[in-house]
Amino acid sequence: MITGKNYIGNKLSASGSVSKKTFNPKLNIENDCEFFEATLDEVNEAAELAHEAFKEYRNISGARRAEFLNAIADEILALDDELIQMYTSESGLPEGRAQGERGRTVFQLRSFAELISNEAWRENVVDTGDPDRTPLPKVDIRKTNIPLGPVVVFAASNFPLAFSTAGGDTASALAAGCPVIVKSHSMHAGTGELVASAIIKAAEKTGMPNGVFSNMTGGGRTVGAALVQHPKVKAVGFTGSIAGGRALFNLGANREEPIPVFAEMGSINPVLITPGAIANRAEELASTYANSITLGTGQFCTNPGLILTIDSPETRDFIKDLGAKATAIAPQCMLHPNIKKDFVKNGASVSSQSGVEVVGAIDGEVEPNYAPTQITAVAGKDFLANPKMHQEVFGPFSLVVKSKDEAELIEIINGLEGQLTGTLIAEKSEYQNLGGIVDALQNRVGRIIFNGVPTGVEVCAAMTHGGPYPASSDSRFSAVGVNSIKRWVRPFSYQDWPDELLPEGLKNENPSSIYRLVDNKQSNSDVLELAK
Ligand code: NAP
């Protein structure tokens, strides 16, 4: 049952007087329940409790933390239809998407559970000592990775489950041994509360310390800012706008003790289509891209917002066809009236720039909160001259750039801000001449896709979901896949430490045969055995 209250550890709390309701964008009405924004005292209580919980949680074994993560997955599934109905009523997204995203959330939790069921994830390193080394004996040093401390996670508006309360950031931080305080997204506070209740139940069932998880509702930026600035908070995970991520990054950096803010922000995901591909399969590409641009009402961070081509009569036909095909797809509901407002405003801002032509637009009015898809086009020289065209238009919108030649196209790529993805659509006969384009793309993006679409982010260890700024605030890390756990740990070395006092993964004996770097070689043997 929804209470509208915050979770401070396992206690429900609503000591503030400011409340708000979520909104059903499909029905264009407010939902029933009121959600109380956390007060600054409640923020402080949650952070202090997380700090206390960390003392115990950081030393709980990987096997027990894995039990906790699996229990969260079970409790989320047990919410069953109540969760699905709440999700759809707060997001305007269809039931199928809700079910798919729940599956992904559960998969992520179980993947992290599997990862931490042994100590290999810590990437342990053993450098054995040598008392006989001259002129000085060599000390024994052993390195592991340990959790940072309480982490604040900002739920994302566009993924109410997989990038929100128990999404990838929360799952990876809990896996690493960090308590989590979620700043719930006010657009889907009910979905957030239901998932929070599942996490609290799982924590109680598996004997986790009170405060290992808290959930705070808030708007007007105050709750989020207070959480990032709290001295007991040691790191932040964020998915959302560039303005929001940058503001939180600055808050984290300007604290007396600066902390890392891992923000995954905007991206227009350039797609490069070669002349050969246009000549051979323009119609198929127009259909594929019409679907990709409108998928999920365009509300994906990997939405193809920029298509780069070389100008020709065939290219112009392709652009016209793309405009017709994308706008023939029935308009769909957006997440919230504010998201629609931003979509219309930002779309108008790009399409009103000098040289931009609207090649596909929905005729007439669409229902309230539904998105009128828009496809636009511009010449390469105009794009190069005007960085306002680089802005993300979050929704079913794409700008096709017609470059005069490959050199101009490469100049355009070089001038782009950092991106999550880059896509290359090319023919086999062109493979030998793609080097310059691939080099330029690699320097600007976190993931490169060949002959596909950027939408759809596979959850796996090899995935990079991040990229140079502003795609993310730290391009060395991914927000998706089990390696995202690395954001929440720091390296820690033991020098000449007695074997019996070392943590399990660093002892001489290696009963679970995990791989470690021992004296510069990967090994899954006991250290003494190696020395023989
Ligand atoms: P947002 O405005 O960035 O807000 C996300 C979260 O960050 C909210 O919890 C918000 O708190 C908090 N926040 C933002 N700025 C803050 C600040 N200065 N200080 C403290 N907290 C702050 O994102 P959104 O609400 O999801 O959507 C707004 C726009 O962002 C969209 O229209 C879209 O253009 C873009 N967006 C992009 C992506 C992407 O993947 N590329 C995803 C989502 C959104 P409050 O609740 O207090 O406001």
XYZ file of C-alpha atoms and ligand atoms in Angstrom:
580
model
C 0.000 0.000 0.000
C 1.245 3.480 -0.864
C 1.760 5.783 2.146
C 3.312 8.847 0.471
C 6.051 8.795 3.133
C 9.831 8.652 2.983
C 11.818 5.650 4.177
C 14.569 6.541 6.644
C 16.022 3.071 6.904
C 13.082 0.862 7.809
C 11.047 3.715 9.344
C 8.329 5.498 7.383
C 8.551 9.235 7.942
C 6.644 12.306 6.776
C 7.497 15.175 9.083
C 7.298 17.862 6.391
C 4.294 19.818 5.224
C 5.036 20.017 1.473
C 3.419 17.300 -0.587
C 2.644 16.664 -4.210
C 0.857 14.166 -6.407
C 2.203 12.316 -9.427
C 0.570 12.766 -12.814
C -1.006 10.324 -15.264
C 0.033 11.775 -18.644
C -2.183 9.423 -20.640
C -5.357 10.400 -18.805
C -4.030 13.944 -18.290
C -5.044 13.922 -14.617
C -3.264 13.839 -11.256
C -2.990 10.487 -9.495
C -4.585 10.167 -6.051
C -1.797 9.730 -3.546
C 0.156 12.651 -2.002
C 3.915 12.270 -1.506
C 5.576 14.194 1.303
C 8.865 15.863 0.490
C 11.630 15.055 2.934
C 12.703 17.832 5.308
C 16.346 18.737 5.845
C 16.141 16.987 9.258
C 14.946 13.814 7.548
C 17.782 14.080 5.008
C 20.238 14.414 7.886
C 18.712 11.448 9.741
C 18.950 9.218 6.639
C 22.587 10.204 6.003
C 23.611 9.635 9.647
C 21.836 6.263 9.644
C 23.563 5.272 6.382
C 26.902 6.203 7.963
C 26.148 3.953 10.960
C 24.937 1.128 8.692
C 28.145 1.365 6.631
C 30.229 0.333 9.648
C 28.511 -3.068 9.603
C 27.506 -3.394 5.941
C 31.036 -2.907 4.571
C 32.140 -6.035 6.445
C 29.193 -8.253 5.518
C 30.387 -11.059 3.238
C 29.798 -10.975 -0.505
C 27.674 -14.123 -0.206
C 25.312 -12.375 2.245
C 25.138 -9.172 0.210
C 24.310 -11.381 -2.800
C 21.444 -12.905 -0.780
C 20.206 -9.363 -0.104
C 20.288 -8.414 -3.805
C 18.491 -11.610 -4.824
C 15.880 -10.963 -2.109
C 15.301 -7.455 -3.523
C 14.705 -9.012 -6.956
C 12.236 -11.511 -5.408
C 10.369 -8.774 -3.505
C 10.106 -6.627 -6.656
C 8.577 -9.569 -8.520
C 6.205 -10.167 -5.580
C 4.798 -6.637 -6.058
C 3.358 -8.102 -9.236
C 0.577 -6.177 -10.957
C 0.451 -3.394 -8.342
C 3.902 -2.275 -9.504
C 3.057 -2.524 -13.204
C -0.147 -0.509 -12.788
C 1.608 2.152 -10.703
C 4.432 2.395 -13.269
C 2.076 2.869 -16.222
C -0.121 5.369 -14.350
C 2.908 7.555 -13.513
C 4.841 7.359 -16.795
C 2.404 7.008 -19.692
C 4.567 4.075 -20.826
C 2.782 0.872 -21.910
C 2.450 -2.279 -19.812
C 4.843 -4.239 -22.054
C 7.581 -1.702 -21.418
C 6.890 -1.847 -17.657
C 7.244 -5.624 -17.682
C 10.389 -5.481 -19.812
C 11.980 -2.903 -17.543
C 11.073 -4.890 -14.438
C 12.779 -7.925 -16.048
C 15.884 -5.868 -16.710
C 15.908 -4.518 -13.135
C 15.670 -8.028 -11.689
C 18.371 -9.250 -14.092
C 20.713 -6.431 -13.027
C 20.202 -7.245 -9.320
C 20.873 -10.940 -9.912
C 23.931 -10.165 -12.099
C 25.499 -8.149 -9.285
C 24.581 -10.926 -6.813
C 26.470 -13.402 -8.988
C 29.413 -11.028 -9.402
C 29.990 -10.626 -5.652
C 29.432 -14.274 -4.748
C 33.238 -14.535 -4.873
C 35.975 -11.940 -4.421
C 37.317 -11.842 -8.007
C 35.436 -8.584 -8.725
C 37.789 -6.755 -6.368
C 40.679 -7.300 -8.830
C 43.065 -8.230 -6.039
C 46.806 -7.856 -6.506
C 49.526 -9.592 -4.498
C 53.152 -8.463 -4.645
C 55.059 -10.870 -2.433
C 57.945 -9.625 -0.316
C 61.593 -10.520 -0.743
C 63.643 -10.156 2.427
C 66.803 -11.052 0.483
C 66.488 -8.298 -2.107
C 69.464 -5.942 -2.184
C 70.239 -3.241 -1.454
C 66.886 -3.127 0.413
C 64.476 -5.952 1.230
C 61.154 -5.819 -0.658
C 58.002 -5.451 1.436
C 54.904 -7.636 0.871
C 52.066 -5.474 -0.562
C 48.547 -6.647 -1.335
C 45.895 -4.473 -2.946
C 42.120 -4.818 -3.029
C 39.114 -2.541 -3.623
C 36.962 -1.377 -0.714
C 33.604 0.475 -0.636
C 33.542 4.293 -0.500
C 30.666 4.762 1.981
C 27.051 5.963 1.664
C 26.005 6.651 -1.940
C 23.153 8.931 -3.085
C 21.324 7.735 -6.208
C 19.091 10.059 -8.252
C 16.244 8.157 -9.898
C 15.864 8.865 -13.641
C 12.571 10.108 -15.086
C 12.818 7.950 -18.216
C 13.495 4.583 -16.531
C 11.216 4.372 -13.467
C 12.618 0.905 -12.657
C 15.935 0.059 -14.363
C 17.656 3.433 -13.677
C 15.745 4.327 -10.546
C 15.110 3.106 -6.972
C 16.540 -0.422 -7.387
C 18.154 0.249 -10.763
C 21.740 -0.222 -11.871
C 23.227 2.523 -9.656
C 21.555 1.198 -6.493
C 22.311 -2.449 -7.301
C 25.985 -1.728 -8.034
C 26.473 0.416 -4.919
C 24.792 -2.133 -2.621
C 26.894 -4.868 -4.269
C 30.076 -2.908 -3.561
C 29.176 -2.640 0.148
C 27.828 0.939 0.142
C 24.519 1.915 1.801
C 22.241 3.811 -0.604
C 19.948 6.798 -0.178
C 17.697 7.261 -3.205
C 16.441 10.692 -4.213
C 13.181 9.467 -5.709
C 11.998 11.059 -8.961
C 8.917 13.150 -8.267
C 7.340 12.084 -11.570
C 7.149 8.470 -10.373
C 7.231 8.693 -6.573
C 4.627 5.888 -6.217
C 6.678 3.420 -8.271
C 9.669 4.540 -6.194
C 7.889 3.932 -2.898
C 6.739 0.454 -3.938
C 10.263 -0.545 -4.953
C 11.674 1.041 -1.778
C 9.277 -1.100 0.279
C 10.615 -4.185 -1.545
C 14.214 -3.215 -0.723
C 13.368 -2.615 2.938
C 11.579 -5.997 3.176
C 14.586 -7.708 1.586
C 16.971 -5.939 3.985
C 14.928 -7.085 6.980
C 14.594 -10.667 5.714
C 18.329 -11.016 5.071
C 19.447 -9.296 8.287
C 21.017 -6.179 6.779
C 21.678 -3.211 9.081
C 18.963 -0.583 9.407
C 19.946 2.371 7.191
C 21.467 0.282 4.416
C 18.736 1.845 2.282
C 16.605 5.009 2.503
C 14.227 6.656 0.042
C 13.605 10.405 -0.016
C 11.024 12.299 -2.045
C 11.657 15.926 -2.882
C 11.291 18.594 -5.526
C 12.532 22.125 -6.027
C 16.131 20.848 -5.916
C 16.472 21.199 -2.118
C 16.419 17.530 -1.064
C 18.836 16.486 -3.820
C 21.238 19.334 -3.075
C 21.173 18.635 0.687
C 21.903 14.941 0.113
C 24.897 15.659 -2.158
C 26.267 18.187 0.327
C 25.864 16.004 3.416
C 29.315 15.237 4.873
C 28.407 11.567 5.505
C 27.648 10.986 1.810
C 30.694 9.758 -0.133
C 29.543 9.431 -3.782
C 26.597 10.156 -6.088
C 24.998 8.426 -9.089
C 22.776 10.456 -11.425
C 20.905 10.029 -14.729
C 19.081 13.002 -16.238
C 19.638 16.390 -17.831
C 23.007 18.056 -18.459
C 21.939 21.056 -16.349
C 20.947 18.810 -13.403
C 23.980 16.536 -13.608
C 26.386 19.450 -13.923
C 24.789 21.300 -10.977
C 25.135 18.204 -8.786
C 28.694 17.559 -10.019
C 29.611 21.127 -9.016
C 27.974 20.679 -5.601
C 29.999 17.497 -5.056
C 33.237 19.188 -6.140
C 32.689 22.312 -4.026
C 32.154 20.489 -0.728
C 34.837 20.833 1.922
C 35.511 17.143 1.195
C 34.880 16.804 -2.564
C 33.159 13.590 -3.645
C 32.735 11.905 -7.038
C 29.426 12.532 -8.817
C 28.944 9.974 -11.589
C 26.432 11.708 -13.843
C 25.083 10.171 -17.044
C 23.601 13.087 -18.949
C 22.608 14.218 -22.427
C 23.633 12.771 -25.759
C 22.481 13.188 -29.366
C 24.148 9.961 -30.524
C 25.441 10.715 -34.039
C 24.601 8.162 -36.717
C 26.776 8.258 -39.801
C 25.318 6.871 -43.025
C 27.753 6.454 -45.928
C 26.864 7.171 -49.569
C 27.115 3.421 -50.311
C 24.505 2.589 -47.683
C 22.189 5.331 -48.963
C 22.591 3.991 -52.518
C 21.899 0.379 -51.575
C 19.296 0.444 -48.802
C 17.862 3.913 -48.289
C 14.298 2.701 -47.878
C 15.153 0.030 -45.324
C 17.284 2.538 -43.367
C 14.479 5.109 -43.365
C 12.107 2.496 -41.826
C 14.671 1.315 -39.281
C 15.485 4.865 -38.211
C 11.859 6.031 -38.144
C 11.287 3.247 -35.601
C 14.440 3.963 -33.600
C 13.738 7.722 -33.366
C 10.166 7.148 -32.127
C 10.892 4.109 -29.891
C 9.736 4.806 -26.318
C 8.532 8.225 -27.578
C 12.185 9.054 -28.202
C 12.813 9.244 -24.451
C 16.028 7.243 -24.397
C 19.477 8.630 -23.701
C 20.625 6.701 -26.786
C 17.995 8.170 -29.109
C 19.486 8.959 -32.569
C 19.149 12.753 -32.491
C 21.737 13.489 -35.179
C 22.117 11.737 -38.538
C 25.201 12.605 -40.573
C 25.197 12.094 -44.343
C 26.956 13.307 -47.452
C 24.675 15.405 -49.634
C 23.372 13.987 -52.933
C 19.977 13.626 -54.676
C 19.680 10.104 -53.132
C 20.434 11.531 -49.673
C 17.692 14.133 -50.090
C 15.213 11.402 -51.098
C 16.249 9.404 -48.039
C 15.680 12.405 -45.750
C 12.218 13.011 -47.225
C 11.328 9.352 -46.814
C 12.608 9.316 -43.204
C 10.448 12.361 -42.432
C 7.383 10.684 -43.965
C 7.959 7.328 -42.281
C 8.700 8.754 -38.796
C 5.649 11.003 -38.816
C 3.429 8.173 -40.108
C 4.018 6.371 -36.781
C 1.195 7.277 -34.419
C 2.248 9.857 -31.805
C 2.829 8.397 -28.356
C 2.498 9.679 -24.820
C 5.440 11.390 -23.096
C 6.454 10.812 -19.474
C 5.037 14.034 -18.073
C 3.635 17.413 -19.206
C 6.978 19.037 -18.276
C 8.896 16.625 -20.511
C 6.487 17.438 -23.357
C 6.926 21.170 -22.682
C 10.745 20.789 -22.893
C 10.414 18.673 -26.047
C 8.336 21.306 -27.843
C 10.548 24.168 -26.635
C 13.874 22.497 -27.516
C 12.572 21.159 -30.848
C 11.403 24.660 -31.808
C 14.749 26.080 -30.748
C 16.673 23.757 -33.108
C 14.220 23.995 -36.012
C 14.194 27.799 -35.876
C 17.964 28.067 -36.388
C 19.110 29.522 -39.671
C 19.230 26.914 -42.463
C 17.202 24.232 -40.638
C 14.335 22.784 -42.666
C 11.487 20.733 -41.195
C 11.169 17.649 -43.415
C 8.660 15.710 -41.341
C 6.053 16.996 -38.897
C 2.765 15.665 -37.564
C -0.194 17.400 -39.189
C -2.636 19.018 -36.761
C -2.932 18.737 -32.975
C -1.876 15.708 -30.963
C -3.458 14.640 -27.679
C -2.230 16.449 -24.566
C 1.179 15.063 -23.435
C 1.634 13.175 -26.721
C 4.719 13.982 -28.790
C 4.500 15.460 -32.292
C 7.454 13.727 -33.983
C 9.732 16.049 -35.919
C 12.483 15.353 -38.480
C 14.652 18.247 -39.581
C 17.584 18.730 -41.962
C 20.421 21.207 -42.408
C 23.507 21.719 -44.559
C 26.873 20.774 -43.042
C 28.265 24.307 -43.185
C 25.260 25.688 -41.254
C 25.589 22.977 -38.614
C 29.298 23.703 -38.242
C 28.604 27.391 -37.710
C 25.960 26.986 -35.016
C 26.458 24.942 -31.817
C 22.805 25.580 -30.810
C 21.972 22.701 -33.157
C 23.936 20.304 -30.934
C 21.424 20.473 -28.077
C 19.516 17.350 -27.055
C 15.829 17.409 -27.948
C 14.581 14.702 -25.600
C 11.800 12.947 -27.522
C 11.088 11.794 -31.116
C 13.252 14.327 -32.912
C 16.215 14.039 -35.239
C 18.337 16.464 -37.248
C 19.867 15.156 -40.488
C 23.038 16.934 -41.585
C 23.982 17.020 -45.281
C 27.757 17.449 -45.523
C 29.407 18.459 -48.747
C 32.126 15.801 -48.411
C 33.876 13.429 -46.004
C 36.293 16.096 -44.757
C 33.387 18.291 -43.650
C 31.707 15.299 -42.057
C 34.839 14.531 -40.024
C 35.099 18.192 -39.009
C 31.500 17.962 -37.752
C 32.251 14.858 -35.687
C 35.384 16.491 -34.233
C 33.316 19.501 -33.159
C 30.682 17.495 -31.299
C 30.489 17.311 -27.511
C 31.065 13.899 -25.913
C 28.394 11.317 -26.739
C 27.198 7.988 -25.343
C 27.157 6.329 -28.756
C 28.195 6.719 -32.370
C 26.757 4.556 -35.155
C 28.299 3.766 -38.505
C 26.140 2.478 -41.372
C 28.333 1.368 -44.254
C 28.718 -1.183 -47.047
C 31.391 -3.869 -47.159
C 32.932 -2.245 -50.258
C 33.589 0.892 -48.169
C 35.321 -0.816 -45.208
C 38.835 0.112 -46.348
C 38.044 3.832 -46.409
C 36.364 4.224 -43.030
C 39.496 4.811 -40.916
C 39.215 8.597 -40.612
C 35.545 8.473 -39.645
C 36.046 5.687 -37.113
C 38.983 7.540 -35.515
C 36.956 10.737 -35.233
C 33.981 8.884 -33.726
C 36.117 6.938 -31.249
C 37.435 10.198 -29.876
C 33.917 11.527 -29.179
C 31.827 8.547 -27.997
C 31.728 5.700 -25.453
C 30.290 2.979 -27.704
C 30.393 2.518 -31.459
C 27.690 0.551 -33.296
C 28.024 -0.961 -36.737
C 25.047 -1.240 -39.107
C 22.512 -1.044 -36.298
C 20.698 1.481 -34.123
C 21.936 3.070 -30.876
C 18.676 2.487 -28.986
C 18.720 -0.673 -26.838
C 21.495 -0.973 -24.259
C 22.493 -4.583 -23.604
C 23.207 -5.196 -19.909
C 26.520 -7.074 -19.925
C 30.068 -6.742 -18.675
C 31.440 -5.535 -22.014
C 28.964 -2.629 -22.262
C 30.188 0.964 -21.994
C 27.314 3.260 -21.135
C 29.123 6.534 -20.658
C 31.423 8.679 -22.721
C 33.349 11.945 -22.840
C 31.639 14.921 -21.139
C 28.756 15.758 -21.191
C 27.594 12.215 -22.037
C 28.950 11.418 -18.591
C 30.939 13.245 -15.948
C 33.687 10.594 -15.930
C 34.311 8.719 -19.166
C 36.431 6.080 -17.386
C 33.336 4.345 -16.038
C 30.182 2.718 -17.368
C 26.747 3.172 -15.767
C 25.528 -0.170 -17.172
C 26.878 -3.691 -16.681
C 28.630 -5.296 -13.726
C 31.754 -3.173 -14.175
C 29.729 -0.154 -13.010
C 30.530 -1.410 -9.485
C 33.980 0.201 -9.906
C 32.443 3.658 -9.389
C 31.803 2.895 -5.718
C 35.152 1.500 -4.556
C 38.642 2.756 -3.878
C 41.941 0.880 -3.985
C 43.418 -0.058 -0.625
C 46.795 -1.686 0.112
C 47.972 -3.843 3.014
C 51.736 -3.775 3.643
C 53.427 -6.673 5.486
C 50.056 -7.631 6.964
C 49.798 -10.999 8.811
C 48.112 -13.579 6.570
C 45.449 -14.430 9.157
C 44.389 -10.769 9.344
C 44.114 -10.258 5.571
C 40.671 -10.298 3.894
C 39.692 -13.562 2.226
C 40.710 -12.607 -1.328
C 44.225 -11.525 -0.354
C 45.307 -14.468 1.855
C 47.995 -16.868 0.638
C 45.448 -19.654 0.408
C 42.989 -19.247 -2.430
C 40.298 -21.863 -1.723
C 37.805 -20.445 -4.240
C 40.504 -20.299 -6.962
C 39.744 -16.707 -7.898
C 42.061 -14.989 -10.333
C 44.462 -12.415 -8.871
C 47.550 -10.661 -10.170
C 50.336 -12.352 -8.233
C 53.834 -10.975 -8.807
C 52.668 -9.553 -12.158
C 51.062 -12.788 -13.416
C 47.368 -13.721 -13.447
C 46.979 -16.723 -11.137
C 44.223 -18.654 -9.395
C 46.610 -20.701 -7.218
C 47.665 -20.346 -3.591
C 50.502 -17.862 -3.148
C 52.711 -20.375 -1.320
C 52.160 -22.928 -4.063
C 53.385 -20.414 -6.631
C 56.461 -19.642 -4.593
C 57.536 -23.313 -4.527
P 16.532 16.554 -14.268
O 15.879 17.890 -14.358
O 17.970 16.493 -14.560
O 16.234 16.006 -12.780
C 16.618 14.722 -12.360
C 16.824 14.699 -10.850
O 17.888 15.552 -10.498
C 15.609 15.160 -10.053
O 15.532 14.352 -8.915
C 15.972 16.583 -9.661
O 15.459 16.955 -8.400
C 17.476 16.498 -9.529
N 18.113 17.786 -9.828
C 18.198 18.371 -11.060
N 18.855 19.529 -10.958
C 19.192 19.686 -9.654
C 19.874 20.721 -8.927
N 20.315 21.797 -9.536
N 20.042 20.540 -7.609
C 19.580 19.447 -6.989
N 18.897 18.460 -7.613
C 18.714 18.586 -8.926
O 15.855 15.531 -15.243
P 14.337 15.140 -15.507
O 13.456 15.731 -14.471
O 14.340 13.710 -15.598
O 14.010 15.735 -16.935
C 14.267 17.051 -17.357
C 14.916 17.023 -18.747
O 16.152 16.313 -18.695
C 14.137 16.283 -19.825
O 13.151 17.045 -20.438
C 15.234 15.902 -20.783
O 15.512 16.966 -21.641
C 16.433 15.650 -19.909
N 16.683 14.182 -19.639
C 17.614 13.549 -20.368
C 17.852 12.190 -20.141
C 18.871 11.448 -20.921
O 18.988 10.250 -20.705
N 19.610 12.050 -21.793
C 17.128 11.493 -19.191
C 16.175 12.176 -18.448
C 15.981 13.525 -18.694
P 14.023 17.675 -8.159
O 13.056 16.556 -8.015
O 14.224 18.425 -6.898
O 13.760 18.538 -9.347
